[in-house]
mmCIF file with all atom_site columns, C-alpha atoms in Angstrom:
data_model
loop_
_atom_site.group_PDB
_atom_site.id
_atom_site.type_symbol
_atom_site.label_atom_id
_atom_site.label_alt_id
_atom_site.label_comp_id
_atom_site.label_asym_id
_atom_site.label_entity_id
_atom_site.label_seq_id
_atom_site.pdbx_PDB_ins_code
_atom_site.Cartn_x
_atom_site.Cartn_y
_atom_site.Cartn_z
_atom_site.occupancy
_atom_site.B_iso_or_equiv
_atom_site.pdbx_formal_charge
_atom_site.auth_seq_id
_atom_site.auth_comp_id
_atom_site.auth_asym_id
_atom_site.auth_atom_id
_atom_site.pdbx_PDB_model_num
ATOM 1  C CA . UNK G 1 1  ? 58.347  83.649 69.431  1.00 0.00 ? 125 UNK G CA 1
ATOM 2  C CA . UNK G 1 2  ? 61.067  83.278 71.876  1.00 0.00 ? 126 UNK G CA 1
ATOM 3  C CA . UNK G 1 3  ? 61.295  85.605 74.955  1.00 0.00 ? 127 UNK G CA 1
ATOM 4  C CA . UNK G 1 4  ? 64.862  86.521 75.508  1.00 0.00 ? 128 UNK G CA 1
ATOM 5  C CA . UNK G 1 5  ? 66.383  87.511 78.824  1.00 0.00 ? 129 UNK G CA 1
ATOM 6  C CA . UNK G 1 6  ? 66.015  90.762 80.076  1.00 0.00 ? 130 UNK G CA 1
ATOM 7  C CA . UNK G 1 7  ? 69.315  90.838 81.970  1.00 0.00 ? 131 UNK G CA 1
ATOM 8  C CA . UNK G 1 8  ? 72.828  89.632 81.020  1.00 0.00 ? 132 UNK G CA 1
ATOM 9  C CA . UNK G 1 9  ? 74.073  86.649 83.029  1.00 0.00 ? 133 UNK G CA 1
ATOM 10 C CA . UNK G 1 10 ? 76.619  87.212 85.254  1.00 0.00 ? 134 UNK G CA 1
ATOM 11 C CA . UNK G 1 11 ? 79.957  85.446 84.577  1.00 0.00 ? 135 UNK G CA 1
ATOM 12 C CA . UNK G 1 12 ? 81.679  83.390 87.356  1.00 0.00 ? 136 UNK G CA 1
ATOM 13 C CA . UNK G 1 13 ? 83.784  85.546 89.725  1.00 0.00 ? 137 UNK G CA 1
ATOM 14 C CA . UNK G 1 14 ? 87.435  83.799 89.648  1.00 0.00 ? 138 UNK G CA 1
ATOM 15 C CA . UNK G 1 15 ? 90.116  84.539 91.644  1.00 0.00 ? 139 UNK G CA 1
ATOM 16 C CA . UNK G 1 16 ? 91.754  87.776 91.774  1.00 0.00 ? 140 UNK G CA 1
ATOM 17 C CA . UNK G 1 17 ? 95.509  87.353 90.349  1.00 0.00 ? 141 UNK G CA 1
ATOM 18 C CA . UNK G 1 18 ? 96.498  87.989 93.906  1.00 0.00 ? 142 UNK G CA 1
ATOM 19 C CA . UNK G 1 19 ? 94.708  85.702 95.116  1.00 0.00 ? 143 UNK G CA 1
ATOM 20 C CA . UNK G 1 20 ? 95.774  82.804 93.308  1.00 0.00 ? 144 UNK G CA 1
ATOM 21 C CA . UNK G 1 21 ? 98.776  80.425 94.414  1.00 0.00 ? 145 UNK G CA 1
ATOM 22 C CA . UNK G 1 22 ? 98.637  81.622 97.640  1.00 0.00 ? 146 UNK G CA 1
ATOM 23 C CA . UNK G 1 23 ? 99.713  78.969 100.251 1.00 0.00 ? 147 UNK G CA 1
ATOM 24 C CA . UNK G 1 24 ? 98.216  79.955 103.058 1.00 0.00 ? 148 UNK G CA 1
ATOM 25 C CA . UNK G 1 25 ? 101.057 79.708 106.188 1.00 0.00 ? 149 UNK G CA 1
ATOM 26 C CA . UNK G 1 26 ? 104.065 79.084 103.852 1.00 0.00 ? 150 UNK G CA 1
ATOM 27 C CA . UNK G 1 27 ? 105.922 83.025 104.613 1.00 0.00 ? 151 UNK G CA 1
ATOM 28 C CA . UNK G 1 28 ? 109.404 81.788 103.338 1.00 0.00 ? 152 UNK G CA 1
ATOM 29 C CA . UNK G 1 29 ? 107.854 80.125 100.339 1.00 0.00 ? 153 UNK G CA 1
ATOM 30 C CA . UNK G 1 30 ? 109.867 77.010 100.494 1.00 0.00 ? 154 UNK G CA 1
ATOM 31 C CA . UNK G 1 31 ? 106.512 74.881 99.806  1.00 0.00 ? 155 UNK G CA 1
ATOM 32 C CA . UNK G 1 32 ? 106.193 73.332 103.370 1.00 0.00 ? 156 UNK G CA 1
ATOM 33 C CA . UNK G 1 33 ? 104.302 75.116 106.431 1.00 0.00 ? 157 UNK G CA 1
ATOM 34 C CA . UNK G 1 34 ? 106.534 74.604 109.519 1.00 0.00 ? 158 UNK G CA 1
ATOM 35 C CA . UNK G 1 35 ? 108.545 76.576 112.167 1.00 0.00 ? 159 UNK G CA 1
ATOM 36 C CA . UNK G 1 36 ? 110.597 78.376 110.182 1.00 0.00 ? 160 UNK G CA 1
ATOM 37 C CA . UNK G 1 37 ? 107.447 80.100 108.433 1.00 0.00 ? 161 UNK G CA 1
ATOM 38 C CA . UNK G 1 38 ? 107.100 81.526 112.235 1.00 0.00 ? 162 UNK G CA 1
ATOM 39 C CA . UNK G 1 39 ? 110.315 82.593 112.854 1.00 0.00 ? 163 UNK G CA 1
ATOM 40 C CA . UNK G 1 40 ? 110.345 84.629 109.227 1.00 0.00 ? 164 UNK G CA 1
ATOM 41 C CA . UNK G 1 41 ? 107.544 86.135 109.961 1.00 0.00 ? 165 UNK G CA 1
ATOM 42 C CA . UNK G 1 42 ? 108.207 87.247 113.226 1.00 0.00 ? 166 UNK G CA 1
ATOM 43 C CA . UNK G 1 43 ? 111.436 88.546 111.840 1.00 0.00 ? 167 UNK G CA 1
ATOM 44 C CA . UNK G 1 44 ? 109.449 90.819 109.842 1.00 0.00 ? 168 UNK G CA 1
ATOM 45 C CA . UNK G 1 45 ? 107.146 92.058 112.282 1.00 0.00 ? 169 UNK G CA 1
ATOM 46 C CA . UNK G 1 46 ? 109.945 93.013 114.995 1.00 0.00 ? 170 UNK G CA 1
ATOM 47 C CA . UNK G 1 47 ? 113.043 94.102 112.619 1.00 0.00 ? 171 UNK G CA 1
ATOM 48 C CA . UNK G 1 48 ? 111.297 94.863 109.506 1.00 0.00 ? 172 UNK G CA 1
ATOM 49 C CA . UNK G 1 49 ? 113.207 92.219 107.817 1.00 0.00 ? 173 UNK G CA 1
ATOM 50 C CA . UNK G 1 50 ? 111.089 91.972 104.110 1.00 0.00 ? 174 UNK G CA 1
ATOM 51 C CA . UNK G 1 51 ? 109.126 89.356 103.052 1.00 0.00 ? 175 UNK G CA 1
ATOM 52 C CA . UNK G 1 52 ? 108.838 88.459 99.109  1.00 0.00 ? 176 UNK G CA 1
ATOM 53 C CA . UNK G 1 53 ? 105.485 89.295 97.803  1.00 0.00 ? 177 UNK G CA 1
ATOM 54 C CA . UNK G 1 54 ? 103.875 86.330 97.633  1.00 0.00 ? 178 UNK G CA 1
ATOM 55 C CA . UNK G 1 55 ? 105.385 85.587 101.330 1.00 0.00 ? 179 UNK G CA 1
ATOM 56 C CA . UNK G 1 56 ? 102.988 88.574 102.492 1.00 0.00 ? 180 UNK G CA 1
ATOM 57 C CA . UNK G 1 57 ? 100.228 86.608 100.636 1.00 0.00 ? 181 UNK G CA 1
ATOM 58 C CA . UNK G 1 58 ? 100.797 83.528 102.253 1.00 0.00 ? 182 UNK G CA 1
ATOM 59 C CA . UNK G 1 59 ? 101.352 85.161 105.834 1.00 0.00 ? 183 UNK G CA 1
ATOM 60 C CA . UNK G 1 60 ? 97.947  86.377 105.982 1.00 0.00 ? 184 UNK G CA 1
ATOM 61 C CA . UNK G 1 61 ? 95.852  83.691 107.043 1.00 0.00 ? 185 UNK G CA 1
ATOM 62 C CA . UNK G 1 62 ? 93.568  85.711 109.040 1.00 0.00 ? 186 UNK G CA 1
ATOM 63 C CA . UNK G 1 63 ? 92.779  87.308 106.012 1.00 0.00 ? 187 UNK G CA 1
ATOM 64 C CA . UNK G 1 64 ? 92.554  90.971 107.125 1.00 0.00 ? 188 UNK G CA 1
ATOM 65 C CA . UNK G 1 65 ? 94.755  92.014 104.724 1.00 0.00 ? 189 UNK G CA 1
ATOM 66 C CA . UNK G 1 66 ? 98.246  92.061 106.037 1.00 0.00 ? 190 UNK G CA 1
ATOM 67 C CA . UNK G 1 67 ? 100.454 90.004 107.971 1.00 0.00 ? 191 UNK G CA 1
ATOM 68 C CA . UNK G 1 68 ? 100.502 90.732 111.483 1.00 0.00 ? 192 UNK G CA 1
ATOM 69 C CA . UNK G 1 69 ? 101.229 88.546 114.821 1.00 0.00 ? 193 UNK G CA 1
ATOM 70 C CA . UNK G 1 70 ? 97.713  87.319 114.791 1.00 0.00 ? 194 UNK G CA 1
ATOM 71 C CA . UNK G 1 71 ? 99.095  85.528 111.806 1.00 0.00 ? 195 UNK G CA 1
ATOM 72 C CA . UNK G 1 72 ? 102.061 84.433 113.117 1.00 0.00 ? 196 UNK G CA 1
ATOM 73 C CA . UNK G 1 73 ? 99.816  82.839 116.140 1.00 0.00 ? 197 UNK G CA 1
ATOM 74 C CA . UNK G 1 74 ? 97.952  81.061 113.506 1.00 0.00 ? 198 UNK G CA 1
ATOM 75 C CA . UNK G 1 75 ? 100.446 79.198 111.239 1.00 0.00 ? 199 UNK G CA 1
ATOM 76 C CA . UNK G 1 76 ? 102.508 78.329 115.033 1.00 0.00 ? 200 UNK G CA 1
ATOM 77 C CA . UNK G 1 77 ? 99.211  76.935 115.796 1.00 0.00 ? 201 UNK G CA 1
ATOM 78 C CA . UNK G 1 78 ? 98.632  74.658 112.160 1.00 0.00 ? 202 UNK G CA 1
ATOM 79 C CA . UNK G 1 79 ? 102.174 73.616 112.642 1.00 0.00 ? 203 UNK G CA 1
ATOM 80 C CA . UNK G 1 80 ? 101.662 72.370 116.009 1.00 0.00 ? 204 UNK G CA 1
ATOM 81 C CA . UNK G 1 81 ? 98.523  71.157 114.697 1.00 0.00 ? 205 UNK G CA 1
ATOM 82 C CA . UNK G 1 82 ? 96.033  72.813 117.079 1.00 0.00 ? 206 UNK G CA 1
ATOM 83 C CA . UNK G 1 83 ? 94.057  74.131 114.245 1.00 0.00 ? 207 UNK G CA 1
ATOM 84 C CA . UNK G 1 84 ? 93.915  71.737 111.186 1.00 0.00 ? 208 UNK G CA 1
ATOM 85 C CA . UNK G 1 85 ? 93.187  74.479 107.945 1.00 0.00 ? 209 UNK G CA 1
ATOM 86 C CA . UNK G 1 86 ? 94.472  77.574 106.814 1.00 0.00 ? 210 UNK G CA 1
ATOM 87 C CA . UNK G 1 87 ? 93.186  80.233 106.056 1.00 0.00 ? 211 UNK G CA 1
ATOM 88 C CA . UNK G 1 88 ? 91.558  80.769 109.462 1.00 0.00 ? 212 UNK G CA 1
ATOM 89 C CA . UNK G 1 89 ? 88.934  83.385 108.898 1.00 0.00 ? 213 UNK G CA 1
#
């Protein structure tokens, strides 16, 4: 007789849909990390100028949830290449 498990086993956890695609530092979604990924962001944060959706995504590399100047501090730093990965968390 075979004993069969008592509990289900759990399935992989993937990705939410949010999550996925997201490159991390690239706010004006042009597919490069650079300057101008700064600049938009800090656009948004002092005029309120909006950001596409998956810009948000890619602005938070702090990973708190939104994009904020923290995050803006971050992807000036990978640019300049005092921190060498994104997300920073």
């Amino acid at each position: 007789s075979t004993t069969k498990p008592t509990v289900k086993p759990t399935t992989p956890t993937t990705p939410s849909e949010s999550d996925k695609d997201v490159a991390y530092g690239d706010v004006n979604v042009d597919g490069e990390v650079n300057l101008l990924d700064v600049l938009t962001l800090n656009r948004n944060l002092l005029t309120g100028e909006e950001l596409t959706e998956q810009g948000k995504r890619n602005a938070d590399v702090d990973l708190d949830g939104k994009p904020t100047s923290a995050d803006s501090l971050n992807i000036l730093k990978f640019a300049i290449k005092i921190i060498k990965a994104l997300p920073v968390a």
